[in-house]
């Protein structure tokens, strides 16, 4: 790694002395200037990593040159060089932002070596951080969002338009459609906010994952001793996100009290820490995400209308995967390639023609998240280089389906034709939900089945929900191949499948009981690993957190 030095001193003899000393190291490149003006002019052509700057120079002088260098690059290390007797000025310069100083004649070259060594480490670290930042930005840039269907093109256009200003963006879409990915893309593509030299961090706050009583402190922070357990000052997410983006995930989960406080914060662009007296201003982008019909919540009085308008200044509706046409294949291929790149021992694995057809025909109730898990799992399952349809585990008796579906929650598992009786004894959709949209996992918790029609994306007809093939024939398809053999088998310990299968024929098991047990069981089997349990249940992590909270299941 080459370190580039600027030596700026009108004393040509001393400038040469310094440059010889520095130039001894092979990885150093030295540029010598005899005035501040010349050094500043050179910034257009070459960018220094470290500057040695004489204080007493005719013309601009060292102090003014320092000030202008800092305007150019605030973190640029600048070491001031002072003549004997001007050490006080050097100390002043340090107060003005210089990194260190060397006094001419007093073991100056020895000190120079020490300072250079230390600052080189700092430069190396700064470069590494910059490189990492660039990698992260690339990872979450637009190019990470796969898909060129018309539905996604519309999303990209909207995302680009959000970048023109700083309105509050609300990303709506079913679980696993990529809402967080879109939020990150907005963040990493946006320019720094006015008045901020660079982009601040992307800070996530998940309203479903944090207990209501801790939520206020999570948002706004708290002062030490403000409540039992507040042992130290805590900086809230709003403050953490200063200059960057605050991503409010699952915003439909906020309780009404907090909604009022959030509204106030967003309106006034200031917050007060819990237990704090003064207000603190913040400046950040705010992006929220939800898979709930927030407008319906407004109608029911569970979501404040004024907050709705504040958050939904710029809504972006993410289409479900089943509405993205051939994107599903692009994504599947992309996930396969990523996985093989990460685990080269799987080099050569490819999707068979039948697997491709199955991927196209399936309804993907868990959206992109489900597709990703399916492809990665299939890579492991496939014995040969060809990944076969059976390896996907999306159709047939071994299909891994969302728990609600396996447990027979209507309308997912129930095949329509009388010849193929429902996989579980539950005879019909629960009466309380007769008009529920025929979505894949209508759990009443904002999962895929609960998502309302989004502007620009018509709710697909019932058959389309589970399989495009079915849509053509007018019957639900992808799982309608279920036969009695497909019915979940009772498990000795009573499992997700067992819950439904053990119920007597004439007993309707309340959906909520099934859900509670399914969540408890998945959580226990996965030994508290939320990511894994959510994956197994076919729901998002946030949804699982919400269910754990709802059913009061201990996560200890
Ligand atoms: N268009 C896409 N291209 C590539 N990967 C995607 C795309 N959409 C989603 N993903 C991937 O799918 C997974 C789920 O995405 P993400 O977490 O953004 O969804 P979400 O809608 O925020 O889910 P939830 O509502 O459950 O929080 C992630 O691994 C993400 O990288």
Coordinates of C-alpha atoms and ligand atoms in Angstrom, one line a residue:
X1 CA 0.0 0.0 0.0
X2 CA 1.6 3.3 -1.1
X3 CA 1.2 6.2 1.3
X4 CA 1.2 9.6 -0.4
X5 CA 2.8 12.5 1.5
X6 CA 2.7 16.2 0.9
X7 CA 5.6 18.2 2.4
X8 CA 4.8 21.9 2.4
X9 CA 7.5 24.2 3.5
X10 CA 8.9 27.4 2.0
X11 CA 12.3 26.5 3.5
X12 CA 13.6 24.5 0.5
X13 CA 16.5 23.0 2.5
X14 CA 14.2 21.7 5.3
X15 CA 11.6 20.4 2.8
X16 CA 14.3 18.4 1.1
X17 CA 15.6 17.0 4.4
X18 CA 12.1 15.8 5.3
X19 CA 11.3 14.4 1.9
X20 CA 14.6 12.4 1.8
X21 CA 13.8 11.0 5.2
X22 CA 10.3 10.0 4.2
X23 CA 11.3 8.8 0.8
X24 CA 13.6 6.1 2.2
X25 CA 10.7 3.8 2.6
X26 CA 9.7 2.0 -0.6
X27 CA 6.0 2.4 -0.1
X28 CA 6.2 6.2 0.3
X29 CA 5.5 8.7 -2.4
X30 CA 6.5 12.3 -1.6
X31 CA 5.3 15.5 -3.2
X32 CA 7.1 18.7 -2.1
X33 CA 5.5 22.2 -2.3
X34 CA 6.9 25.5 -1.2
X35 CA 3.6 27.3 -0.5
X36 CA 0.2 26.5 0.8
X37 CA -1.3 27.7 -2.5
X38 CA 0.7 25.2 -4.6
X39 CA -0.3 22.4 -2.3
X40 CA -4.0 23.2 -2.5
X41 CA -3.8 23.5 -6.2
X42 CA -2.3 20.0 -6.4
X43 CA -5.3 18.5 -4.7
X44 CA -7.1 18.4 -8.1
X45 CA -4.5 16.0 -9.4
X46 CA -3.3 14.0 -6.4
X47 CA -4.8 13.1 -3.1
X48 CA -2.5 12.9 -0.2
X49 CA -2.8 10.5 2.7
X50 CA -0.7 12.6 5.1
X51 CA 0.5 16.3 5.0
X52 CA 3.5 17.8 6.7
X53 CA 2.8 21.5 6.8
X54 CA 5.0 24.4 7.9
X55 CA 3.3 27.0 10.0
X56 CA 5.3 30.1 9.1
X57 CA 5.0 30.6 5.3
X58 CA 4.5 33.6 3.2
X59 CA 1.2 33.9 1.4
X60 CA -1.6 31.8 2.7
X61 CA 0.4 30.6 5.7
X62 CA 0.2 27.3 7.5
X63 CA -2.9 27.9 9.5
X64 CA -5.0 29.0 6.6
X65 CA -3.7 26.2 4.5
X66 CA -4.7 23.8 7.3
X67 CA -8.2 25.2 7.3
X68 CA -8.6 24.8 3.6
X69 CA -7.2 21.3 3.6
X70 CA -9.8 20.4 6.3
X71 CA -12.6 21.8 4.1
X72 CA -11.3 19.5 1.3
X73 CA -11.1 16.5 3.5
X74 CA -12.0 16.8 7.2
X75 CA -10.2 13.6 8.3
X76 CA -6.9 14.2 6.4
X77 CA -4.0 13.9 8.9
X78 CA -1.9 17.1 8.9
X79 CA 1.3 17.4 11.0
X80 CA 2.3 21.0 11.6
X81 CA 6.0 21.9 11.5
X82 CA 7.0 24.8 13.7
X83 CA 10.3 26.6 14.0
X84 CA 12.0 26.8 17.5
X85 CA 10.1 29.3 19.6
X86 CA 6.8 28.9 17.7
X87 CA 5.7 25.8 19.6
X88 CA 2.7 27.7 21.1
X89 CA 1.5 28.3 17.6
X90 CA 1.8 24.6 16.9
X91 CA -0.4 23.8 19.9
X92 CA -2.9 26.3 18.6
X93 CA -2.9 24.6 15.3
X94 CA -3.6 21.3 17.0
X95 CA -6.6 22.9 18.6
X96 CA -7.6 23.9 15.1
X97 CA -7.6 20.3 14.0
X98 CA -4.0 19.4 13.2
X99 CA -3.1 15.9 14.1
X100 CA 0.4 16.4 15.6
X101 CA 3.4 18.8 15.4
X102 CA 7.1 18.6 15.0
X103 CA 9.5 21.3 16.2
X104 CA 12.4 21.9 13.8
X105 CA 15.7 20.9 15.3
X106 CA 14.5 19.0 18.4
X107 CA 15.0 15.4 17.5
X108 CA 12.7 16.3 14.7
X109 CA 13.6 13.5 12.4
X110 CA 13.2 10.9 15.1
X111 CA 9.8 12.3 16.0
X112 CA 9.0 12.4 12.3
X113 CA 9.6 8.6 12.0
X114 CA 7.3 7.9 15.0
X115 CA 4.6 10.2 13.8
X116 CA 4.7 8.8 10.3
X117 CA 4.6 5.2 11.6
X118 CA 1.5 6.0 13.7
X119 CA -0.3 7.9 11.1
X120 CA 0.4 5.3 8.4
X121 CA -1.6 2.8 10.6
X122 CA -4.4 5.3 10.8
X123 CA -4.4 5.8 7.0
X124 CA -4.4 2.0 6.4
X125 CA -7.4 1.6 8.8
X126 CA -9.3 4.5 7.2
X127 CA -8.7 2.9 3.7
X128 CA -9.9 -0.5 5.0
X129 CA -13.1 1.2 6.4
X130 CA -13.6 3.0 3.1
X131 CA -13.2 -0.2 1.2
X132 CA -15.6 -2.0 3.4
X133 CA -18.1 0.8 3.1
X134 CA -17.9 0.6 -0.7
X135 CA -18.5 -3.2 -0.5
X136 CA -21.5 -2.7 1.7
X137 CA -22.8 0.0 -0.5
X138 CA -22.4 -2.3 -3.5
X139 CA -24.0 -5.2 -1.6
X140 CA -27.1 -3.2 -0.9
X141 CA -27.1 -1.1 -4.0
X142 CA -29.8 -1.5 -6.6
X143 CA -27.8 -4.2 -8.4
X144 CA -28.6 -6.5 -5.4
X145 CA -32.3 -6.3 -6.1
X146 CA -32.9 -9.0 -8.7
X147 CA -35.8 -8.8 -11.2
X148 CA -36.7 -7.1 -14.4
X149 CA -40.4 -7.8 -14.5
X150 CA -42.6 -4.8 -15.3
X151 CA -43.8 -4.9 -11.6
X152 CA -40.3 -4.6 -10.4
X153 CA -39.4 -1.9 -13.0
X154 CA -42.1 0.2 -11.4
X155 CA -40.5 -0.3 -8.0
X156 CA -37.1 0.8 -9.3
X157 CA -38.6 3.9 -10.8
X158 CA -40.2 4.8 -7.5
X159 CA -37.0 4.1 -5.6
X160 CA -35.1 6.4 -7.9
X161 CA -37.7 9.1 -7.4
X162 CA -37.4 8.8 -3.6
X163 CA -33.8 9.8 -4.0
X164 CA -34.7 13.2 -5.3
X165 CA -35.7 14.3 -1.9
X166 CA -36.2 13.2 1.7
X167 CA -39.8 12.3 2.1
X168 CA -40.8 9.6 4.5
X169 CA -41.0 6.3 2.5
X170 CA -43.3 3.5 3.4
X171 CA -42.5 0.1 1.8
X172 CA -45.5 -2.2 1.7
X173 CA -45.4 -5.9 0.8
X174 CA -46.0 -9.4 2.0
X175 CA -43.4 -11.0 4.2
X176 CA -40.2 -11.9 2.4
X177 CA -40.8 -9.7 -0.6
X178 CA -37.6 -7.7 0.0
X179 CA -38.9 -4.6 1.9
X180 CA -35.7 -4.3 3.9
X181 CA -33.6 -4.8 0.8
X182 CA -35.4 -1.9 -0.9
X183 CA -35.0 0.3 2.2
X184 CA -31.2 -0.4 2.2
X185 CA -31.0 0.3 -1.5
X186 CA -32.6 3.7 -0.9
X187 CA -30.2 4.4 1.9
X188 CA -27.1 3.4 0.1
X189 CA -28.0 5.2 -3.1
X190 CA -29.1 8.4 -1.4
X191 CA -26.8 11.4 -1.2
X192 CA -25.7 12.6 2.2
X193 CA -28.4 14.7 3.8
X194 CA -28.0 18.5 3.5
X195 CA -25.4 19.8 6.0
X196 CA -23.9 16.3 6.6
X197 CA -20.5 15.6 5.1
X198 CA -21.2 11.9 4.7
X199 CA -24.0 9.4 4.9
X200 CA -24.8 8.2 8.4
X201 CA -25.7 4.6 9.4
X202 CA -28.7 2.5 8.4
X203 CA -30.4 1.7 11.7
X204 CA -33.2 -0.8 12.0
X205 CA -35.8 -0.8 14.7
X206 CA -38.3 -3.7 14.6
X207 CA -41.5 -2.7 16.4
X208 CA -42.6 -6.4 16.6
X209 CA -39.4 -7.6 18.3
X210 CA -39.3 -5.2 21.2
X211 CA -41.6 -5.3 24.2
X212 CA -44.0 -2.3 24.2
X213 CA -42.6 -1.0 27.5
X214 CA -39.1 -0.8 26.2
X215 CA -40.1 0.7 22.9
X216 CA -39.9 4.3 23.9
X217 CA -36.4 4.0 25.2
X218 CA -35.5 2.0 22.1
X219 CA -36.7 4.9 19.9
X220 CA -35.6 7.9 21.9
X221 CA -33.0 6.6 24.4
X222 CA -33.0 7.2 28.1
X223 CA -31.0 8.9 30.8
X224 CA -29.3 6.9 33.6
X225 CA -31.6 6.2 36.4
X226 CA -34.7 7.2 34.5
X227 CA -36.4 3.9 35.4
X228 CA -35.5 0.7 37.2
X229 CA -32.8 -1.0 35.2
X230 CA -31.6 2.1 33.5
X231 CA -28.1 1.7 34.7
X232 CA -26.5 3.9 32.1
X233 CA -27.5 6.4 29.5
X234 CA -28.8 4.8 26.4
X235 CA -28.7 6.5 23.0
X236 CA -31.9 5.7 21.1
X237 CA -32.3 4.7 17.5
X238 CA -33.3 8.2 16.3
X239 CA -30.0 9.6 17.6
X240 CA -28.0 6.6 16.3
X241 CA -29.4 7.2 12.8
X242 CA -28.4 10.8 12.7
X243 CA -27.4 11.6 9.1
X244 CA -28.4 8.2 7.9
X245 CA -31.6 6.2 7.7
X246 CA -34.0 5.0 10.4
X247 CA -35.8 1.9 9.2
X248 CA -39.0 1.3 11.1
X249 CA -39.8 -2.4 10.4
X250 CA -43.3 -3.7 11.2
X251 CA -44.6 -0.3 11.9
X252 CA -48.1 -1.6 12.1
X253 CA -47.2 -3.1 15.4
X254 CA -46.7 0.2 17.3
X255 CA -49.1 0.8 20.1
X256 CA -51.2 3.9 20.1
X257 CA -49.3 5.7 22.9
X258 CA -46.0 5.3 21.0
X259 CA -47.6 6.3 17.7
X260 CA -48.3 9.8 19.2
X261 CA -44.7 10.1 20.4
X262 CA -43.4 9.0 17.1
X263 CA -45.6 11.5 15.2
X264 CA -44.3 14.3 17.4
X265 CA -40.7 13.3 16.8
X266 CA -41.2 13.1 13.1
X267 CA -43.0 16.4 12.9
X268 CA -40.6 18.4 15.1
X269 CA -37.5 16.5 14.1
X270 CA -36.5 16.4 17.7
X271 CA -36.8 13.9 20.5
X272 CA -36.5 13.8 24.3
X273 CA -34.7 10.9 26.0
X274 CA -36.8 9.0 28.6
X275 CA -36.0 10.8 31.9
X276 CA -34.3 13.6 30.0
X277 CA -35.1 17.3 30.3
X278 CA -33.9 18.9 27.0
X279 CA -34.8 18.1 23.4
X280 CA -32.3 16.7 20.9
X281 CA -32.6 17.4 17.2
X282 CA -32.0 14.7 14.6
X283 CA -31.7 14.6 10.9
X284 CA -32.3 11.3 9.1
X285 CA -34.3 9.6 6.4
X286 CA -37.2 7.6 7.7
X287 CA -38.3 4.5 5.9
X288 CA -41.0 2.3 7.3
X289 CA -42.1 -1.2 6.3
X290 CA -45.2 -3.1 6.9
X291 CA -47.1 -6.1 5.6
X292 CA -50.3 -4.9 7.2
X293 CA -53.2 -2.9 5.7
X294 CA -52.4 0.2 7.7
X295 CA -55.3 2.1 6.1
X296 CA -57.7 -0.5 7.4
X297 CA -56.1 -0.1 10.8
X298 CA -56.7 3.6 10.6
X299 CA -60.4 2.8 9.9
X300 CA -60.5 0.5 12.9
X301 CA -58.9 3.1 15.1
X302 CA -55.8 1.1 15.8
X303 CA -53.4 3.3 13.8
X304 CA -53.4 7.1 14.0
X305 CA -54.5 8.8 10.8
X306 CA -52.1 11.7 11.2
X307 CA -49.2 9.3 11.7
X308 CA -50.3 7.3 8.6
X309 CA -50.1 10.4 6.5
X310 CA -46.7 11.3 8.0
X311 CA -45.2 7.9 7.3
X312 CA -46.9 7.2 4.0
X313 CA -45.6 10.4 2.3
X314 CA -44.1 8.2 -0.4
X315 CA -45.5 4.7 -0.5
X316 CA -43.8 1.9 -2.5
X317 CA -45.8 -1.3 -3.0
X318 CA -43.6 -4.4 -3.4
X319 CA -45.4 -7.0 -5.5
X320 CA -45.5 -10.6 -4.2
X321 CA -43.2 -13.0 -6.0
X322 CA -46.1 -14.7 -7.8
X323 CA -46.8 -11.4 -9.6
X324 CA -43.3 -11.0 -10.9
X325 CA -43.4 -13.5 -13.8
X326 CA -40.0 -14.9 -14.8
X327 CA -38.2 -13.0 -12.1
X328 CA -38.7 -16.1 -10.0
X329 CA -36.2 -17.9 -12.3
X330 CA -33.7 -15.1 -12.3
X331 CA -33.8 -15.1 -8.6
X332 CA -33.5 -18.9 -8.3
X333 CA -30.6 -18.9 -10.6
X334 CA -29.0 -16.0 -8.7
X335 CA -29.4 -17.8 -5.3
X336 CA -28.0 -21.0 -6.8
X337 CA -24.9 -19.1 -8.1
X338 CA -24.4 -17.2 -4.9
X339 CA -24.6 -20.4 -2.9
X340 CA -22.1 -22.2 -5.2
X341 CA -19.8 -19.3 -5.0
X342 CA -19.9 -19.4 -1.2
X343 CA -19.5 -23.2 -1.1
X344 CA -17.4 -24.2 -4.2
X345 CA -17.8 -27.9 -3.5
X346 CA -21.2 -27.6 -5.1
X347 CA -19.7 -26.3 -8.4
X348 CA -21.6 -27.8 -11.3
X349 CA -25.0 -27.9 -9.7
X350 CA -27.8 -26.7 -12.0
X351 CA -31.6 -26.8 -12.2
X352 CA -33.1 -29.5 -14.3
X353 CA -35.9 -28.6 -16.7
X354 CA -38.5 -30.1 -14.4
X355 CA -37.2 -28.1 -11.5
X356 CA -37.4 -25.0 -13.5
X357 CA -41.0 -25.7 -14.5
X358 CA -41.9 -26.5 -10.8
X359 CA -40.3 -23.2 -9.7
X360 CA -42.4 -21.3 -12.3
X361 CA -45.6 -23.1 -11.4
X362 CA -45.4 -22.8 -7.6
X363 CA -47.1 -19.9 -5.8
X364 CA -44.3 -19.0 -3.4
X365 CA -46.4 -17.9 -0.4
X366 CA -43.2 -17.1 1.5
X367 CA -42.0 -15.0 -1.4
X368 CA -38.3 -14.4 -2.1
X369 CA -37.3 -15.6 1.3
X370 CA -38.9 -19.0 0.7
X371 CA -37.4 -19.3 -2.8
X372 CA -33.9 -18.6 -1.4
X373 CA -34.2 -21.3 1.3
X374 CA -35.7 -23.7 -1.2
X375 CA -32.9 -23.3 -3.7
X376 CA -30.1 -23.5 -1.0
X377 CA -31.7 -26.6 0.5
X378 CA -32.1 -28.2 -2.9
X379 CA -28.4 -27.8 -3.5
X380 CA -27.7 -29.9 -0.4
X381 CA -30.4 -32.5 -1.2
X382 CA -29.6 -33.1 -4.8
X383 CA -27.3 -36.1 -5.2
X384 CA -26.2 -35.4 -8.7
X385 CA -25.3 -32.2 -10.6
X386 CA -28.9 -31.8 -11.7
X387 CA -31.3 -30.4 -9.1
X388 CA -34.5 -32.3 -9.7
X389 CA -38.1 -31.2 -8.9
X390 CA -38.2 -33.5 -5.9
X391 CA -35.1 -31.9 -4.4
X392 CA -37.0 -28.6 -4.1
X393 CA -39.5 -30.1 -1.6
X394 CA -42.3 -27.8 -2.8
X395 CA -44.6 -30.4 -4.2
X396 CA -45.6 -33.9 -3.4
X397 CA -45.7 -35.8 -0.1
X398 CA -42.4 -34.5 1.2
X399 CA -43.2 -30.9 0.5
X400 CA -42.1 -28.5 3.2
X401 CA -45.0 -26.1 3.6
X402 CA -45.7 -23.2 5.8
X403 CA -46.9 -24.6 9.2
X404 CA -50.3 -23.1 8.9
X405 CA -50.8 -25.0 5.6
X406 CA -49.5 -28.3 7.0
X407 CA -51.8 -27.9 10.0
X408 CA -54.7 -27.5 7.6
X409 CA -55.4 -23.9 8.2
X410 CA -57.9 -22.9 5.6
X411 CA -57.8 -22.1 2.8
X412 CA -54.3 -23.3 2.3
X413 CA -54.2 -27.0 2.7
X414 CA -57.8 -27.9 1.8
X415 CA -57.9 -29.3 -1.7
X416 CA -61.2 -28.2 -3.3
X417 CA -62.4 -31.4 -5.0
X418 CA -64.5 -33.8 -3.0
X419 CA -62.5 -36.6 -4.4
X420 CA -59.5 -35.3 -2.6
X421 CA -60.5 -34.8 1.0
X422 CA -58.8 -32.2 3.1
X423 CA -55.5 -33.3 4.4
X424 CA -56.7 -32.7 7.9
X425 CA -60.0 -33.1 9.6
X426 CA -60.7 -29.4 9.8
X427 CA -63.6 -29.4 7.3
X428 CA -63.8 -25.9 6.1
X429 CA -62.4 -22.4 6.4
X430 CA -63.0 -21.1 9.9
X431 CA -66.4 -19.4 10.0
X432 CA -64.9 -16.2 11.3
X433 CA -63.0 -15.8 8.1
X434 CA -65.4 -16.7 5.4
X435 CA -64.4 -13.9 3.1
X436 CA -60.7 -14.0 3.8
X437 CA -58.7 -13.6 0.7
X438 CA -57.4 -16.9 -0.5
X439 CA -53.9 -16.1 0.2
X440 CA -51.3 -18.7 1.2
X441 CA -50.9 -18.3 4.9
X442 CA -53.7 -16.1 6.2
X443 CA -52.7 -16.1 9.8
X444 CA -54.4 -12.9 10.7
X445 CA -51.0 -11.6 11.8
X446 CA -50.0 -9.8 8.7
X447 CA -48.5 -12.8 7.0
X448 CA -48.7 -13.3 3.3
X449 CA -52.4 -14.2 3.5
X450 CA -53.3 -11.0 5.3
X451 CA -51.8 -8.6 2.9
X452 CA -54.3 -6.3 1.4
X453 CA -54.4 -5.5 -2.3
X454 CA -51.8 -2.9 -3.0
X455 CA -52.2 0.0 -5.3
X456 CA -51.0 -1.2 -8.7
X457 CA -51.1 -4.9 -7.9
X458 CA -54.4 -6.5 -8.2
X459 CA -55.1 -9.3 -5.7
X460 CA -54.6 -12.5 -7.8
X461 CA -57.7 -14.6 -8.2
X462 CA -57.9 -17.6 -5.8
X463 CA -56.3 -20.1 -8.1
X464 CA -53.3 -17.9 -8.8
X465 CA -52.3 -17.8 -5.3
X466 CA -51.0 -21.3 -5.3
X467 CA -50.0 -22.0 -8.8
X468 CA -50.1 -20.4 -12.2
X469 CA -51.1 -23.7 -13.7
X470 CA -54.2 -23.7 -11.5
X471 CA -55.1 -20.2 -12.5
X472 CA -55.5 -21.3 -16.1
X473 CA -57.7 -24.2 -15.1
X474 CA -59.7 -22.3 -12.6
X475 CA -58.8 -24.4 -9.6
X476 CA -56.2 -24.0 -6.9
X477 CA -53.2 -26.0 -8.1
X478 CA -49.9 -26.2 -6.5
X479 CA -51.1 -28.1 -3.5
X480 CA -54.2 -29.5 -5.0
X481 CA -52.2 -32.5 -5.9
X482 CA -52.5 -33.4 -2.2
X483 CA -53.8 -36.8 -1.8
X484 CA -54.9 -38.6 1.4
X485 CA -51.3 -39.9 1.6
X486 CA -50.2 -36.3 1.8
X487 CA -52.1 -35.8 4.9
X488 CA -49.9 -34.9 7.9
X489 CA -49.2 -37.9 10.0
X490 CA -49.7 -37.7 13.8
X491 CA -46.4 -37.6 15.5
X492 CA -45.8 -39.3 18.8
X493 CA -44.9 -36.1 20.6
X494 CA -47.8 -34.2 18.9
X495 CA -46.2 -31.9 16.4
X496 CA -47.3 -29.3 14.1
X497 CA -48.7 -31.9 11.9
X498 CA -49.8 -33.9 15.0
X499 CA -51.8 -31.1 16.4
X500 CA -54.3 -31.2 13.6
X501 CA -54.1 -34.9 12.9
X502 CA -54.9 -35.9 16.5
X503 CA -58.0 -33.8 16.7
X504 CA -61.3 -35.9 16.4
X505 CA -63.1 -35.6 13.1
X506 CA -65.9 -33.4 14.5
X507 CA -63.7 -31.1 16.5
X508 CA -62.8 -27.8 15.0
X509 CA -59.5 -26.7 16.4
X510 CA -59.3 -23.0 16.9
X511 CA -56.8 -21.6 14.6
X512 CA -55.2 -19.6 17.4
X513 CA -54.5 -22.8 19.3
X514 CA -52.8 -24.3 16.3
X515 CA -50.7 -21.3 15.8
X516 CA -49.6 -21.1 19.4
X517 CA -48.6 -24.7 19.5
X518 CA -46.8 -24.5 16.1
X519 CA -44.8 -21.6 17.3
X520 CA -44.0 -23.1 20.6
X521 CA -42.9 -26.3 19.0
X522 CA -40.8 -24.7 16.3
X523 CA -39.1 -22.5 18.8
X524 CA -38.3 -25.4 21.1
X525 CA -37.1 -27.7 18.2
X526 CA -34.9 -24.9 16.9
X527 CA -33.6 -24.4 20.4
X528 CA -34.6 -20.7 20.5
X529 CA -33.0 -19.9 17.2
X530 CA -35.4 -17.4 15.8
X531 CA -34.0 -17.3 12.3
X532 CA -34.2 -21.1 11.9
X533 CA -37.6 -21.4 13.6
X534 CA -39.0 -18.6 11.3
X535 CA -37.6 -20.4 8.3
X536 CA -39.1 -23.7 9.3
X537 CA -42.4 -22.1 10.0
X538 CA -42.3 -20.3 6.6
X539 CA -42.7 -16.9 8.1
X540 CA -40.5 -13.9 8.5
X541 CA -38.4 -13.3 11.6
X542 CA -40.4 -10.3 12.5
X543 CA -43.7 -12.2 12.2
X544 CA -42.3 -14.8 14.5
X545 CA -41.3 -12.2 17.1
X546 CA -44.8 -10.9 17.0
X547 CA -46.3 -14.3 17.5
X548 CA -43.9 -15.0 20.4
X549 CA -45.0 -11.8 21.9
X550 CA -48.7 -12.3 21.3
X551 CA -48.7 -15.8 22.8
X552 CA -46.4 -14.7 25.6
X553 CA -43.9 -17.4 24.8
X554 CA -40.7 -17.0 26.7
X555 CA -37.6 -16.5 24.6
X556 CA -35.2 -17.0 27.5
Ligands
LIG1 N1 -35.6 -8.8 -5.5 C1 -34.7 -9.5 -4.7 N2 -33.5 -9.8 -5.2 C2 -32.6 -10.5 -4.4 N3 -32.9 -10.9 -3.1 C3 -34.0 -10.6 -2.6 C4 -35.0 -9.9 -3.3 N4 -36.1 -9.7 -2.5 C5 -35.8 -10.3 -1.4 N5 -34.6 -10.9 -1.4 C6 -34.0 -11.6 -0.3 O1 -35.0 -12.3 0.4 C7 -34.8 -12.3 1.8 C8 -36.0 -11.6 2.4 O2 -35.9 -10.2 2.1 P1 -36.3 -9.0 3.2 O3 -35.8 -9.4 4.5 O4 -35.8 -7.7 2.6 O5 -37.9 -9.1 3.1 P2 -39.0 -8.4 4.0 O6 -40.1 -8.1 3.0 O7 -38.4 -7.2 4.7 O8 -39.4 -9.5 5.0 P3 -40.2 -9.4 6.4 O9 -41.5 -8.7 6.1 O10 -40.5 -10.8 6.8 O11 -39.3 -8.6 7.3 C9 -33.5 -11.6 2.0 O12 -32.5 -12.6 2.0 C10 -33.3 -10.8 0.7 O13 -32.0 -10.5 0.5

